[in-house]
């Protein structure tokens, strides 16, 4: 492991200034991803600017009825917060579906959004990988790719984003707040992750050196009846091979509003807007739910070994929406 410097930031502007002063520096949240990548040599920062002690660890209601979640809130505190559990239950479920208790105690909201892919070639320095070494090629396309993307990928990279939390945030139209030397800024989650294209190493639209300060969830009554369902290869402590965050508002058997986002199918949490369009105003039954899933998955371009994800996601969408509709009918 390369030697590196360590500095704890006292305040937000100080953290941003420290990073701006050293192009070789990186922010350190819980370190549960960054430090692992440093050990394997994928990341080689010369300095870490620790942001965990910054006063960004609150979860507060916003004046319009939403919630503002600080960037250094741990995954455990986020999942346990009474207002998150009550108003955005799928977010609590998504966070609890990820990693382990110990990791969730360390991992932060900002770090979770910026965690890197779990593609095995990305961390294997002996293999070509466009994301790690631009222009070197993608080993996964003709190699091991059973848990890679079926939506929105490119010939340059087919990796998936591993975050569970991000999937629920995508369904609820979260906005990422950040700070740079030029002042504060914000990015809707829908615009936060860049399309893969031919630059898979460029993952987000954050300006260089930006510190994520928090995530704002707009008010969404529909989110109170929401669910996160994750499929993985073992029952706990495993990344998703497919997941769904869904919310449904049903009145007299008709869908008034639906929110749907997919995980582990694309380079970013995938908001399923084509499916939502099919659902809205339609009868809340299995036929509609299957048609919604098919509308979204029509764009799927599976590789030889991950076509199962299309069937898996279709079944997952139908199952989760059926459960939510049954709950609404009770
Ligand atoms: C064994 C294991 C299993 C896991 N399983 C899952 C799982 O099932 N589901 C899941 O979603 N996740 C899982 N994770 C990933 C885990 O959730 C992430 O490692 C964690 O959320 C990252 O948060 P962190 O605060 O530790 O980030 P760090 O490792 O500290 O940082 C990650 C990145 O974010 C940057 N960063 C951190 N904070 C900020 C900030 N405020 N502003 C700007 N940049 C910042 C860092 O510079 C770095 O690039 C697993 C991890 C491990 C090790
Ligand atoms: S899928 Fe992406 S991360 Fe994996 S080897 Fe290809 S370029 Fe690298």
mmCIF file of C-alpha atoms and ligand atoms in Angstrom:
data_model
loop_
_atom_site.group_PDB
_atom_site.id
_atom_site.type_symbol
_atom_site.label_atom_id
_atom_site.label_comp_id
_atom_site.label_asym_id
_atom_site.label_seq_id
_atom_site.Cartn_x
_atom_site.Cartn_y
_atom_site.Cartn_z
ATOM 1 C CA UNK A 1 0.000 0.000 0.000
ATOM 2 C CA UNK A 2 1.327 3.415 -0.925
ATOM 3 C CA UNK A 3 2.116 5.754 1.971
ATOM 4 C CA UNK A 4 -0.455 8.515 2.396
ATOM 5 C CA UNK A 5 -1.114 11.554 4.548
ATOM 6 C CA UNK A 6 -4.152 11.902 6.773
ATOM 7 C CA UNK A 7 -5.951 15.053 7.828
ATOM 8 C CA UNK A 8 -9.212 15.564 9.641
ATOM 9 C CA UNK A 9 -11.368 18.397 8.322
ATOM 10 C CA UNK A 10 -12.891 20.749 10.911
ATOM 11 C CA UNK A 11 -15.578 22.308 8.774
ATOM 12 C CA UNK A 12 -17.085 22.037 5.314
ATOM 13 C CA UNK A 13 -15.178 24.921 3.750
ATOM 14 C CA UNK A 14 -11.955 23.633 5.300
ATOM 15 C CA UNK A 15 -12.559 20.165 3.839
ATOM 16 C CA UNK A 16 -13.173 21.578 0.379
ATOM 17 C CA UNK A 17 -10.089 23.802 0.633
ATOM 18 C CA UNK A 18 -7.896 20.903 1.755
ATOM 19 C CA UNK A 19 -8.937 18.830 -1.232
ATOM 20 C CA UNK A 20 -8.546 21.729 -3.665
ATOM 21 C CA UNK A 21 -5.022 22.347 -2.384
ATOM 22 C CA UNK A 22 -3.903 18.802 -3.170
ATOM 23 C CA UNK A 23 -4.995 17.141 -6.419
ATOM 24 C CA UNK A 24 -3.730 13.844 -4.992
ATOM 25 C CA UNK A 25 -6.125 13.973 -2.010
ATOM 26 C CA UNK A 26 -9.427 12.157 -1.536
ATOM 27 C CA UNK A 27 -12.242 12.487 0.959
ATOM 28 C CA UNK A 28 -12.520 9.683 3.483
ATOM 29 C CA UNK A 29 -15.978 8.729 4.752
ATOM 30 C CA UNK A 30 -16.278 5.434 6.613
ATOM 31 C CA UNK A 31 -13.446 4.089 4.481
ATOM 32 C CA UNK A 32 -15.259 0.797 3.871
ATOM 33 C CA UNK A 33 -14.771 1.032 0.120
ATOM 34 C CA UNK A 34 -11.925 3.494 -0.367
ATOM 35 C CA UNK A 35 -9.521 1.789 2.019
ATOM 36 C CA UNK A 36 -10.188 -1.625 0.443
ATOM 37 C CA UNK A 37 -9.408 -0.147 -2.968
ATOM 38 C CA UNK A 38 -6.228 1.423 -1.585
ATOM 39 C CA UNK A 39 -5.119 -1.973 -0.298
ATOM 40 C CA UNK A 40 -5.501 -3.497 -3.765
ATOM 41 C CA UNK A 41 -3.797 -0.523 -5.427
ATOM 42 C CA UNK A 42 -6.847 0.517 -7.459
ATOM 43 C CA UNK A 43 -6.918 3.813 -5.553
ATOM 44 C CA UNK A 44 -3.611 5.489 -4.695
ATOM 45 C CA UNK A 45 -4.360 8.833 -3.001
ATOM 46 C CA UNK A 46 -1.462 10.723 -1.470
ATOM 47 C CA UNK A 47 -3.652 12.216 1.246
ATOM 48 C CA UNK A 48 -6.981 11.411 2.883
ATOM 49 C CA UNK A 49 -9.195 14.214 4.129
ATOM 50 C CA UNK A 50 -11.402 12.653 6.781
ATOM 51 C CA UNK A 51 -14.905 14.121 6.671
ATOM 52 C CA UNK A 52 -16.560 11.902 9.252
ATOM 53 C CA UNK A 53 -16.407 14.509 12.030
ATOM 54 C CA UNK A 54 -17.999 17.259 9.951
ATOM 55 C CA UNK A 55 -21.336 18.533 11.264
ATOM 56 C CA UNK A 56 -23.210 16.735 8.478
ATOM 57 C CA UNK A 57 -24.626 13.925 10.571
ATOM 58 C CA UNK A 58 -28.210 15.116 11.014
ATOM 59 C CA UNK A 59 -31.531 14.070 9.520
ATOM 60 C CA UNK A 60 -33.920 17.014 9.537
ATOM 61 C CA UNK A 61 -37.380 17.689 8.114
ATOM 62 C CA UNK A 62 -37.446 20.284 5.320
ATOM 63 C CA UNK A 63 -39.969 23.129 5.295
ATOM 64 C CA UNK A 64 -41.905 21.517 2.416
ATOM 65 C CA UNK A 65 -42.338 18.185 4.205
ATOM 66 C CA UNK A 66 -39.314 16.319 2.881
ATOM 67 C CA UNK A 67 -36.184 15.170 4.683
ATOM 68 C CA UNK A 68 -32.591 16.342 4.526
ATOM 69 C CA UNK A 69 -30.044 13.665 5.296
ATOM 70 C CA UNK A 70 -26.482 14.726 6.066
ATOM 71 C CA UNK A 71 -23.644 13.171 4.087
ATOM 72 C CA UNK A 72 -21.913 11.704 7.125
ATOM 73 C CA UNK A 73 -25.006 10.041 8.559
ATOM 74 C CA UNK A 74 -24.061 6.404 8.911
ATOM 75 C CA UNK A 75 -26.037 3.776 7.057
ATOM 76 C CA UNK A 76 -27.136 2.377 10.457
ATOM 77 C CA UNK A 77 -28.467 5.732 11.687
ATOM 78 C CA UNK A 78 -30.218 6.362 8.388
ATOM 79 C CA UNK A 79 -31.993 3.022 8.455
ATOM 80 C CA UNK A 80 -33.058 3.422 12.088
ATOM 81 C CA UNK A 81 -34.352 6.987 11.882
ATOM 82 C CA UNK A 82 -38.067 7.034 12.799
ATOM 83 C CA UNK A 83 -39.025 9.510 10.040
ATOM 84 C CA UNK A 84 -37.179 7.495 7.384
ATOM 85 C CA UNK A 85 -38.871 4.312 8.571
ATOM 86 C CA UNK A 86 -42.303 5.952 8.603
ATOM 87 C CA UNK A 87 -42.161 8.078 5.459
ATOM 88 C CA UNK A 88 -39.720 6.202 3.212
ATOM 89 C CA UNK A 89 -39.758 2.584 4.438
ATOM 90 C CA UNK A 90 -38.137 1.269 1.238
ATOM 91 C CA UNK A 91 -35.083 3.377 2.082
ATOM 92 C CA UNK A 92 -34.718 1.744 5.487
ATOM 93 C CA UNK A 93 -35.191 -1.694 3.908
ATOM 94 C CA UNK A 94 -32.642 -0.958 1.181
ATOM 95 C CA UNK A 95 -29.983 0.183 3.627
ATOM 96 C CA UNK A 96 -30.568 -2.804 5.911
ATOM 97 C CA UNK A 97 -30.283 -5.136 2.923
ATOM 98 C CA UNK A 98 -26.723 -3.952 2.347
ATOM 99 C CA UNK A 99 -23.423 -5.123 3.811
ATOM 100 C CA UNK A 100 -23.327 -6.071 7.515
ATOM 101 C CA UNK A 101 -24.114 -4.337 10.805
ATOM 102 C CA UNK A 102 -20.461 -3.463 11.385
ATOM 103 C CA UNK A 103 -20.064 -1.999 7.892
ATOM 104 C CA UNK A 104 -23.303 -0.044 8.142
ATOM 105 C CA UNK A 105 -22.047 1.474 11.409
ATOM 106 C CA UNK A 106 -19.070 2.899 9.510
ATOM 107 C CA UNK A 107 -20.425 3.577 6.012
ATOM 108 C CA UNK A 108 -21.772 7.047 5.269
ATOM 109 C CA UNK A 109 -24.439 8.339 2.909
ATOM 110 C CA UNK A 110 -21.900 10.259 0.784
ATOM 111 C CA UNK A 111 -19.551 7.297 0.542
ATOM 112 C CA UNK A 112 -22.347 4.896 -0.299
ATOM 113 C CA UNK A 113 -23.339 6.953 -3.349
ATOM 114 C CA UNK A 114 -19.716 7.065 -4.519
ATOM 115 C CA UNK A 115 -18.759 3.454 -3.850
ATOM 116 C CA UNK A 116 -17.187 1.802 -6.878
ATOM 117 C CA UNK A 117 -18.327 -1.203 -8.853
ATOM 118 C CA UNK A 118 -17.749 -4.754 -7.647
ATOM 119 C CA UNK A 119 -16.750 -5.988 -11.116
ATOM 120 C CA UNK A 120 -13.913 -8.403 -10.387
ATOM 121 C CA UNK A 121 -11.760 -7.064 -13.229
ATOM 122 C CA UNK A 122 -11.920 -3.564 -11.800
ATOM 123 C CA UNK A 123 -9.960 -4.703 -8.760
ATOM 124 C CA UNK A 124 -7.675 -7.102 -10.659
ATOM 125 C CA UNK A 125 -4.761 -4.937 -11.737
ATOM 126 C CA UNK A 126 -3.501 -7.640 -14.093
ATOM 127 C CA UNK A 127 -6.607 -7.385 -16.328
ATOM 128 C CA UNK A 128 -7.750 -4.733 -18.815
ATOM 129 C CA UNK A 129 -10.528 -2.523 -17.462
ATOM 130 C CA UNK A 130 -11.701 0.702 -19.083
ATOM 131 C CA UNK A 131 -13.080 2.008 -15.826
ATOM 132 C CA UNK A 132 -9.779 1.620 -13.965
ATOM 133 C CA UNK A 133 -7.417 2.157 -16.900
ATOM 134 C CA UNK A 134 -9.211 4.101 -19.670
ATOM 135 C CA UNK A 135 -8.649 2.651 -23.129
ATOM 136 C CA UNK A 136 -7.350 -0.710 -21.897
ATOM 137 C CA UNK A 137 -10.500 -2.651 -22.810
ATOM 138 C CA UNK A 138 -13.300 -4.394 -20.945
ATOM 139 C CA UNK A 139 -12.474 -7.878 -19.691
ATOM 140 C CA UNK A 140 -16.025 -8.594 -18.565
ATOM 141 C CA UNK A 141 -17.766 -8.472 -21.933
ATOM 142 C CA UNK A 142 -16.128 -11.689 -23.091
ATOM 143 C CA UNK A 143 -15.295 -12.884 -19.590
ATOM 144 C CA UNK A 144 -17.161 -13.334 -16.325
ATOM 145 C CA UNK A 145 -20.252 -11.153 -16.425
ATOM 146 C CA UNK A 146 -23.100 -13.036 -14.824
ATOM 147 C CA UNK A 147 -23.791 -10.110 -12.455
ATOM 148 C CA UNK A 148 -23.234 -7.331 -14.968
ATOM 149 C CA UNK A 149 -25.553 -4.819 -16.600
ATOM 150 C CA UNK A 150 -28.510 -5.526 -18.850
ATOM 151 C CA UNK A 151 -29.653 -1.893 -19.130
ATOM 152 C CA UNK A 152 -27.816 1.249 -20.201
ATOM 153 C CA UNK A 153 -24.388 -0.362 -20.655
ATOM 154 C CA UNK A 154 -21.983 0.246 -23.532
ATOM 155 C CA UNK A 155 -19.277 -1.626 -25.445
ATOM 156 C CA UNK A 156 -16.792 0.041 -23.096
ATOM 157 C CA UNK A 157 -18.159 -1.109 -19.732
ATOM 158 C CA UNK A 158 -20.961 -3.346 -18.494
ATOM 159 C CA UNK A 159 -20.430 -2.959 -14.752
ATOM 160 C CA UNK A 160 -23.307 -2.375 -12.344
ATOM 161 C CA UNK A 161 -23.539 0.099 -9.497
ATOM 162 C CA UNK A 162 -23.635 -1.841 -6.231
ATOM 163 C CA UNK A 163 -25.558 0.534 -3.949
ATOM 164 C CA UNK A 164 -28.843 -0.625 -2.433
ATOM 165 C CA UNK A 165 -29.481 2.730 -0.762
ATOM 166 C CA UNK A 166 -29.158 4.530 -4.090
ATOM 167 C CA UNK A 167 -32.000 2.506 -5.611
ATOM 168 C CA UNK A 168 -34.495 3.716 -3.016
ATOM 169 C CA UNK A 169 -33.142 7.269 -3.303
ATOM 170 C CA UNK A 170 -33.669 7.099 -7.088
ATOM 171 C CA UNK A 171 -37.283 6.016 -6.649
ATOM 172 C CA UNK A 172 -37.918 8.973 -4.338
ATOM 173 C CA UNK A 173 -36.335 11.671 -6.550
ATOM 174 C CA UNK A 174 -33.513 12.418 -4.132
ATOM 175 C CA UNK A 175 -31.305 15.432 -4.756
ATOM 176 C CA UNK A 176 -27.593 15.337 -3.898
ATOM 177 C CA UNK A 177 -26.255 18.511 -2.262
ATOM 178 C CA UNK A 178 -22.596 19.380 -2.525
ATOM 179 C CA UNK A 179 -20.092 22.114 -1.784
ATOM 180 C CA UNK A 180 -17.153 23.338 -3.860
ATOM 181 C CA UNK A 181 -14.797 26.322 -3.589
ATOM 182 C CA UNK A 182 -17.369 28.181 -5.732
ATOM 183 C CA UNK A 183 -20.164 27.506 -3.231
ATOM 184 C CA UNK A 184 -22.987 25.026 -2.870
ATOM 185 C CA UNK A 185 -24.665 23.098 -5.669
ATOM 186 C CA UNK A 186 -27.156 20.314 -6.149
ATOM 187 C CA UNK A 187 -27.748 17.447 -8.554
ATOM 188 C CA UNK A 188 -30.937 15.409 -8.849
ATOM 189 C CA UNK A 189 -29.987 11.759 -8.479
ATOM 190 C CA UNK A 190 -31.321 11.228 -12.008
ATOM 191 C CA UNK A 191 -28.458 13.407 -13.285
ATOM 192 C CA UNK A 192 -25.865 12.471 -10.675
ATOM 193 C CA UNK A 193 -24.508 9.362 -12.421
ATOM 194 C CA UNK A 194 -23.217 9.872 -15.948
ATOM 195 C CA UNK A 195 -24.174 7.570 -18.838
ATOM 196 C CA UNK A 196 -21.429 4.972 -19.428
ATOM 197 C CA UNK A 197 -20.715 5.770 -23.075
ATOM 198 C CA UNK A 198 -17.020 5.599 -23.907
ATOM 199 C CA UNK A 199 -15.938 7.168 -20.603
ATOM 200 C CA UNK A 200 -16.815 4.617 -17.895
ATOM 201 C CA UNK A 201 -14.096 6.068 -15.678
ATOM 202 C CA UNK A 202 -16.156 9.272 -15.379
ATOM 203 C CA UNK A 203 -18.927 8.149 -13.084
ATOM 204 C CA UNK A 204 -20.685 11.222 -11.727
ATOM 205 C CA UNK A 205 -21.507 14.785 -12.682
ATOM 206 C CA UNK A 206 -20.049 16.126 -9.425
ATOM 207 C CA UNK A 207 -17.608 18.972 -10.086
ATOM 208 C CA UNK A 208 -13.968 18.107 -9.308
ATOM 209 C CA UNK A 209 -13.215 18.296 -5.596
ATOM 210 C CA UNK A 210 -16.885 18.540 -4.594
ATOM 211 C CA UNK A 211 -17.793 17.448 -1.090
ATOM 212 C CA UNK A 212 -21.197 15.813 -0.854
ATOM 213 C CA UNK A 213 -22.916 17.550 2.046
ATOM 214 C CA UNK A 214 -26.213 15.705 2.034
ATOM 215 C CA UNK A 215 -29.171 14.260 0.218
ATOM 216 C CA UNK A 216 -32.589 15.876 0.150
ATOM 217 C CA UNK A 217 -35.714 13.777 -0.209
ATOM 218 C CA UNK A 218 -38.686 15.754 -1.495
ATOM 219 C CA UNK A 219 -42.040 15.054 0.150
ATOM 220 C CA UNK A 220 -43.736 12.024 -1.408
ATOM 221 C CA UNK A 221 -46.901 10.674 0.178
ATOM 222 C CA UNK A 222 -46.686 7.626 -2.072
ATOM 223 C CA UNK A 223 -43.394 6.647 -0.431
ATOM 224 C CA UNK A 224 -45.149 5.714 2.810
ATOM 225 C CA UNK A 225 -46.312 2.518 1.085
ATOM 226 C CA UNK A 226 -43.046 1.389 -0.389
ATOM 227 C CA UNK A 227 -40.837 -1.671 -0.403
ATOM 228 C CA UNK A 228 -37.311 -2.697 -1.301
ATOM 229 C CA UNK A 229 -36.687 -6.272 -2.388
ATOM 230 C CA UNK A 230 -33.220 -7.572 -3.092
ATOM 231 C CA UNK A 231 -32.220 -10.854 -4.697
ATOM 232 C CA UNK A 232 -28.712 -12.085 -3.912
ATOM 233 C CA UNK A 233 -26.771 -15.282 -4.131
ATOM 234 C CA UNK A 234 -26.752 -15.853 -0.378
ATOM 235 C CA UNK A 235 -29.143 -14.677 2.273
ATOM 236 C CA UNK A 236 -27.025 -11.930 3.822
ATOM 237 C CA UNK A 237 -23.817 -9.981 3.393
ATOM 238 C CA UNK A 238 -23.972 -10.109 -0.392
ATOM 239 C CA UNK A 239 -24.483 -7.607 -3.168
ATOM 240 C CA UNK A 240 -27.675 -7.723 -5.236
ATOM 241 C CA UNK A 241 -28.014 -9.586 -8.497
ATOM 242 C CA UNK A 242 -31.260 -7.684 -8.933
ATOM 243 C CA UNK A 243 -33.353 -5.424 -6.740
ATOM 244 C CA UNK A 244 -36.449 -3.275 -6.851
ATOM 245 C CA UNK A 245 -37.574 -0.230 -4.895
ATOM 246 C CA UNK A 246 -41.279 0.332 -5.421
ATOM 247 C CA UNK A 247 -44.036 2.561 -4.089
ATOM 248 C CA UNK A 248 -47.679 2.363 -5.023
ATOM 249 C CA UNK A 249 -50.730 4.508 -4.389
ATOM 250 C CA UNK A 250 -53.895 2.624 -5.320
ATOM 251 C CA UNK A 251 -57.455 3.908 -5.111
ATOM 252 C CA UNK A 252 -60.505 1.838 -6.069
ATOM 253 C CA UNK A 253 -58.242 -0.706 -7.728
ATOM 254 C CA UNK A 254 -56.546 1.892 -9.944
ATOM 255 C CA UNK A 255 -52.907 3.004 -9.650
ATOM 256 C CA UNK A 256 -52.853 6.723 -8.873
ATOM 257 C CA UNK A 257 -49.100 6.976 -8.537
ATOM 258 C CA UNK A 258 -46.191 4.561 -8.814
ATOM 259 C CA UNK A 259 -42.481 4.779 -8.170
ATOM 260 C CA UNK A 260 -40.116 2.101 -9.396
ATOM 261 C CA UNK A 261 -36.340 1.819 -9.524
ATOM 262 C CA UNK A 262 -34.078 -1.153 -10.237
ATOM 263 C CA UNK A 263 -30.725 -2.077 -8.739
ATOM 264 C CA UNK A 264 -27.848 -4.230 -10.005
ATOM 265 C CA UNK A 265 -28.937 -3.982 -13.622
ATOM 266 C CA UNK A 266 -27.093 -0.841 -14.778
ATOM 267 C CA UNK A 267 -24.134 1.417 -14.047
ATOM 268 C CA UNK A 268 -26.432 3.500 -11.843
ATOM 269 C CA UNK A 269 -29.597 3.022 -9.839
ATOM 270 C CA UNK A 270 -32.141 2.660 -12.651
ATOM 271 C CA UNK A 271 -35.340 4.678 -12.412
ATOM 272 C CA UNK A 272 -37.984 2.700 -14.305
ATOM 273 C CA UNK A 273 -39.927 5.531 -15.875
ATOM 274 C CA UNK A 274 -41.339 3.493 -18.781
ATOM 275 C CA UNK A 275 -42.814 1.072 -16.251
ATOM 276 C CA UNK A 276 -44.215 3.922 -14.156
ATOM 277 C CA UNK A 277 -45.951 5.327 -17.240
ATOM 278 C CA UNK A 278 -47.691 1.986 -17.838
ATOM 279 C CA UNK A 279 -48.731 1.720 -14.199
ATOM 280 C CA UNK A 280 -50.154 5.212 -13.733
ATOM 281 C CA UNK A 281 -53.934 5.195 -14.233
ATOM 282 C CA UNK A 282 -54.062 1.450 -14.953
ATOM 283 C CA UNK A 283 -55.798 -1.317 -13.066
ATOM 284 C CA UNK A 284 -53.652 -2.523 -10.143
ATOM 285 C CA UNK A 285 -53.406 -6.162 -11.188
ATOM 286 C CA UNK A 286 -50.840 -8.716 -12.243
ATOM 287 C CA UNK A 287 -51.408 -8.092 -15.931
ATOM 288 C CA UNK A 288 -50.602 -4.402 -15.573
ATOM 289 C CA UNK A 289 -47.585 -5.131 -13.389
ATOM 290 C CA UNK A 290 -46.172 -7.573 -15.951
ATOM 291 C CA UNK A 291 -46.810 -5.093 -18.768
ATOM 292 C CA UNK A 292 -45.006 -2.398 -16.772
ATOM 293 C CA UNK A 293 -41.998 -4.633 -16.223
ATOM 294 C CA UNK A 294 -41.941 -5.594 -19.901
ATOM 295 C CA UNK A 295 -42.083 -1.928 -20.953
ATOM 296 C CA UNK A 296 -38.979 -1.162 -18.924
ATOM 297 C CA UNK A 297 -37.103 -4.315 -19.778
ATOM 298 C CA UNK A 298 -37.737 -3.980 -23.529
ATOM 299 C CA UNK A 299 -34.520 -1.953 -23.574
ATOM 300 C CA UNK A 300 -32.515 -4.757 -21.944
ATOM 301 C CA UNK A 301 -29.440 -5.943 -23.860
ATOM 302 C CA UNK A 302 -28.231 -8.987 -21.950
ATOM 303 C CA UNK A 303 -24.836 -10.593 -22.442
ATOM 304 C CA UNK A 304 -24.504 -14.369 -22.941
ATOM 305 C CA UNK A 305 -24.425 -15.129 -19.192
ATOM 306 C CA UNK A 306 -26.731 -12.572 -17.602
ATOM 307 C CA UNK A 307 -29.984 -12.956 -19.523
ATOM 308 C CA UNK A 308 -31.498 -14.479 -16.384
ATOM 309 C CA UNK A 309 -31.636 -10.958 -14.942
ATOM 310 C CA UNK A 310 -34.413 -9.965 -17.343
ATOM 311 C CA UNK A 311 -36.674 -12.768 -16.094
ATOM 312 C CA UNK A 312 -35.596 -12.171 -12.513
ATOM 313 C CA UNK A 313 -36.444 -8.463 -12.693
ATOM 314 C CA UNK A 314 -39.795 -9.135 -14.346
ATOM 315 C CA UNK A 315 -40.761 -11.573 -11.598
ATOM 316 C CA UNK A 316 -39.456 -9.243 -8.905
ATOM 317 C CA UNK A 317 -41.454 -6.269 -10.179
ATOM 318 C CA UNK A 318 -44.665 -8.294 -10.392
ATOM 319 C CA UNK A 319 -44.160 -9.804 -6.922
ATOM 320 C CA UNK A 320 -43.375 -6.521 -5.165
ATOM 321 C CA UNK A 321 -46.144 -4.538 -6.855
ATOM 322 C CA UNK A 322 -48.642 -7.312 -6.137
ATOM 323 C CA UNK A 323 -47.728 -7.203 -2.442
ATOM 324 C CA UNK A 324 -48.089 -3.434 -2.326
ATOM 325 C CA UNK A 325 -51.454 -3.563 -4.134
ATOM 326 C CA UNK A 326 -52.728 -6.237 -1.750
ATOM 327 C CA UNK A 327 -51.681 -4.113 1.205
ATOM 328 C CA UNK A 328 -53.516 -1.135 -0.259
ATOM 329 C CA UNK A 329 -56.690 -3.203 -0.675
ATOM 330 C CA UNK A 330 -56.743 -4.277 3.000
HETATM 331 C C1 LIG B 1 -17.991 -6.803 2.488
HETATM 332 C C2 LIG B 1 -18.819 -5.660 2.004
HETATM 333 C C3 LIG B 1 -20.140 -5.884 1.637
HETATM 334 C C4 LIG B 1 -20.913 -4.828 1.188
HETATM 335 N N1 LIG B 1 -22.217 -5.065 0.813
HETATM 336 C C5 LIG B 1 -22.955 -4.048 0.325
HETATM 337 C C6 LIG B 1 -24.292 -4.246 -0.111
HETATM 338 O O1 LIG B 1 -24.810 -5.359 -0.070
HETATM 339 N N2 LIG B 1 -24.989 -3.168 -0.595
HETATM 340 C C7 LIG B 1 -24.439 -1.933 -0.653
HETATM 341 O O2 LIG B 1 -25.118 -0.994 -1.078
HETATM 342 N N3 LIG B 1 -23.184 -1.711 -0.252
HETATM 343 C C8 LIG B 1 -22.446 -2.727 0.230
HETATM 344 N N4 LIG B 1 -21.157 -2.509 0.600
HETATM 345 C C9 LIG B 1 -20.550 -1.224 0.303
HETATM 346 C C10 LIG B 1 -20.701 -0.240 1.395
HETATM 347 O O3 LIG B 1 -22.056 0.137 1.493
HETATM 348 C C11 LIG B 1 -19.844 0.939 0.973
HETATM 349 O O4 LIG B 1 -18.500 0.523 1.102
HETATM 350 C C12 LIG B 1 -20.104 2.146 1.830
HETATM 351 O O5 LIG B 1 -21.428 2.581 1.712
HETATM 352 C C13 LIG B 1 -19.170 3.280 1.426
HETATM 353 O O6 LIG B 1 -19.322 4.308 2.373
HETATM 354 P P1 LIG B 1 -18.055 4.892 3.131
HETATM 355 O O7 LIG B 1 -18.534 6.046 3.924
HETATM 356 O O8 LIG B 1 -17.333 3.818 3.878
HETATM 357 O O9 LIG B 1 -17.216 5.382 1.881
HETATM 358 P P2 LIG B 1 -15.648 5.526 1.713
HETATM 359 O O10 LIG B 1 -15.064 4.184 1.491
HETATM 360 O O11 LIG B 1 -15.076 6.359 2.787
HETATM 361 O O12 LIG B 1 -15.605 6.374 0.381
HETATM 362 C C14 LIG B 1 -16.117 5.903 -0.849
HETATM 363 C C15 LIG B 1 -15.886 6.996 -1.894
HETATM 364 O O13 LIG B 1 -16.680 8.127 -1.594
HETATM 365 C C16 LIG B 1 -15.848 9.285 -1.458
HETATM 366 N N5 LIG B 1 -16.502 10.084 -0.406
HETATM 367 C C17 LIG B 1 -16.848 9.672 0.838
HETATM 368 N N6 LIG B 1 -17.564 10.630 1.450
HETATM 369 C C18 LIG B 1 -17.640 11.674 0.593
HETATM 370 C C19 LIG B 1 -18.265 12.952 0.637
HETATM 371 N N7 LIG B 1 -18.978 13.372 1.703
HETATM 372 N N8 LIG B 1 -18.166 13.752 -0.449
HETATM 373 C C20 LIG B 1 -17.481 13.365 -1.537
HETATM 374 N N9 LIG B 1 -16.859 12.163 -1.646
HETATM 375 C C21 LIG B 1 -16.959 11.329 -0.597
HETATM 376 C C22 LIG B 1 -14.481 8.774 -1.125
HETATM 377 O O14 LIG B 1 -13.478 9.691 -1.521
HETATM 378 C C23 LIG B 1 -14.454 7.502 -1.944
HETATM 379 O O15 LIG B 1 -14.160 7.798 -3.287
HETATM 380 C C24 LIG B 1 -20.360 -3.540 1.093
HETATM 381 C C25 LIG B 1 -19.037 -3.306 1.479
HETATM 382 C C26 LIG B 1 -18.268 -4.355 1.921
HETATM 383 C C27 LIG B 1 -16.840 -4.093 2.313
HETATM 384 S S1 LIG B 2 -17.316 -4.070 -16.910
HETATM 385 FE FE1 LIG B 2 -16.418 -2.052 -16.551
HETATM 386 S S2 LIG B 2 -15.433 -2.327 -14.577
HETATM 387 FE FE2 LIG B 2 -15.723 -4.387 -15.415
HETATM 388 S S3 LIG B 2 -13.931 -4.878 -16.675
HETATM 389 FE FE3 LIG B 2 -15.374 -3.938 -18.035
HETATM 390 S S4 LIG B 2 -14.728 -1.784 -17.990
HETATM 391 FE FE4 LIG B 2 -13.874 -2.701 -16.163
#
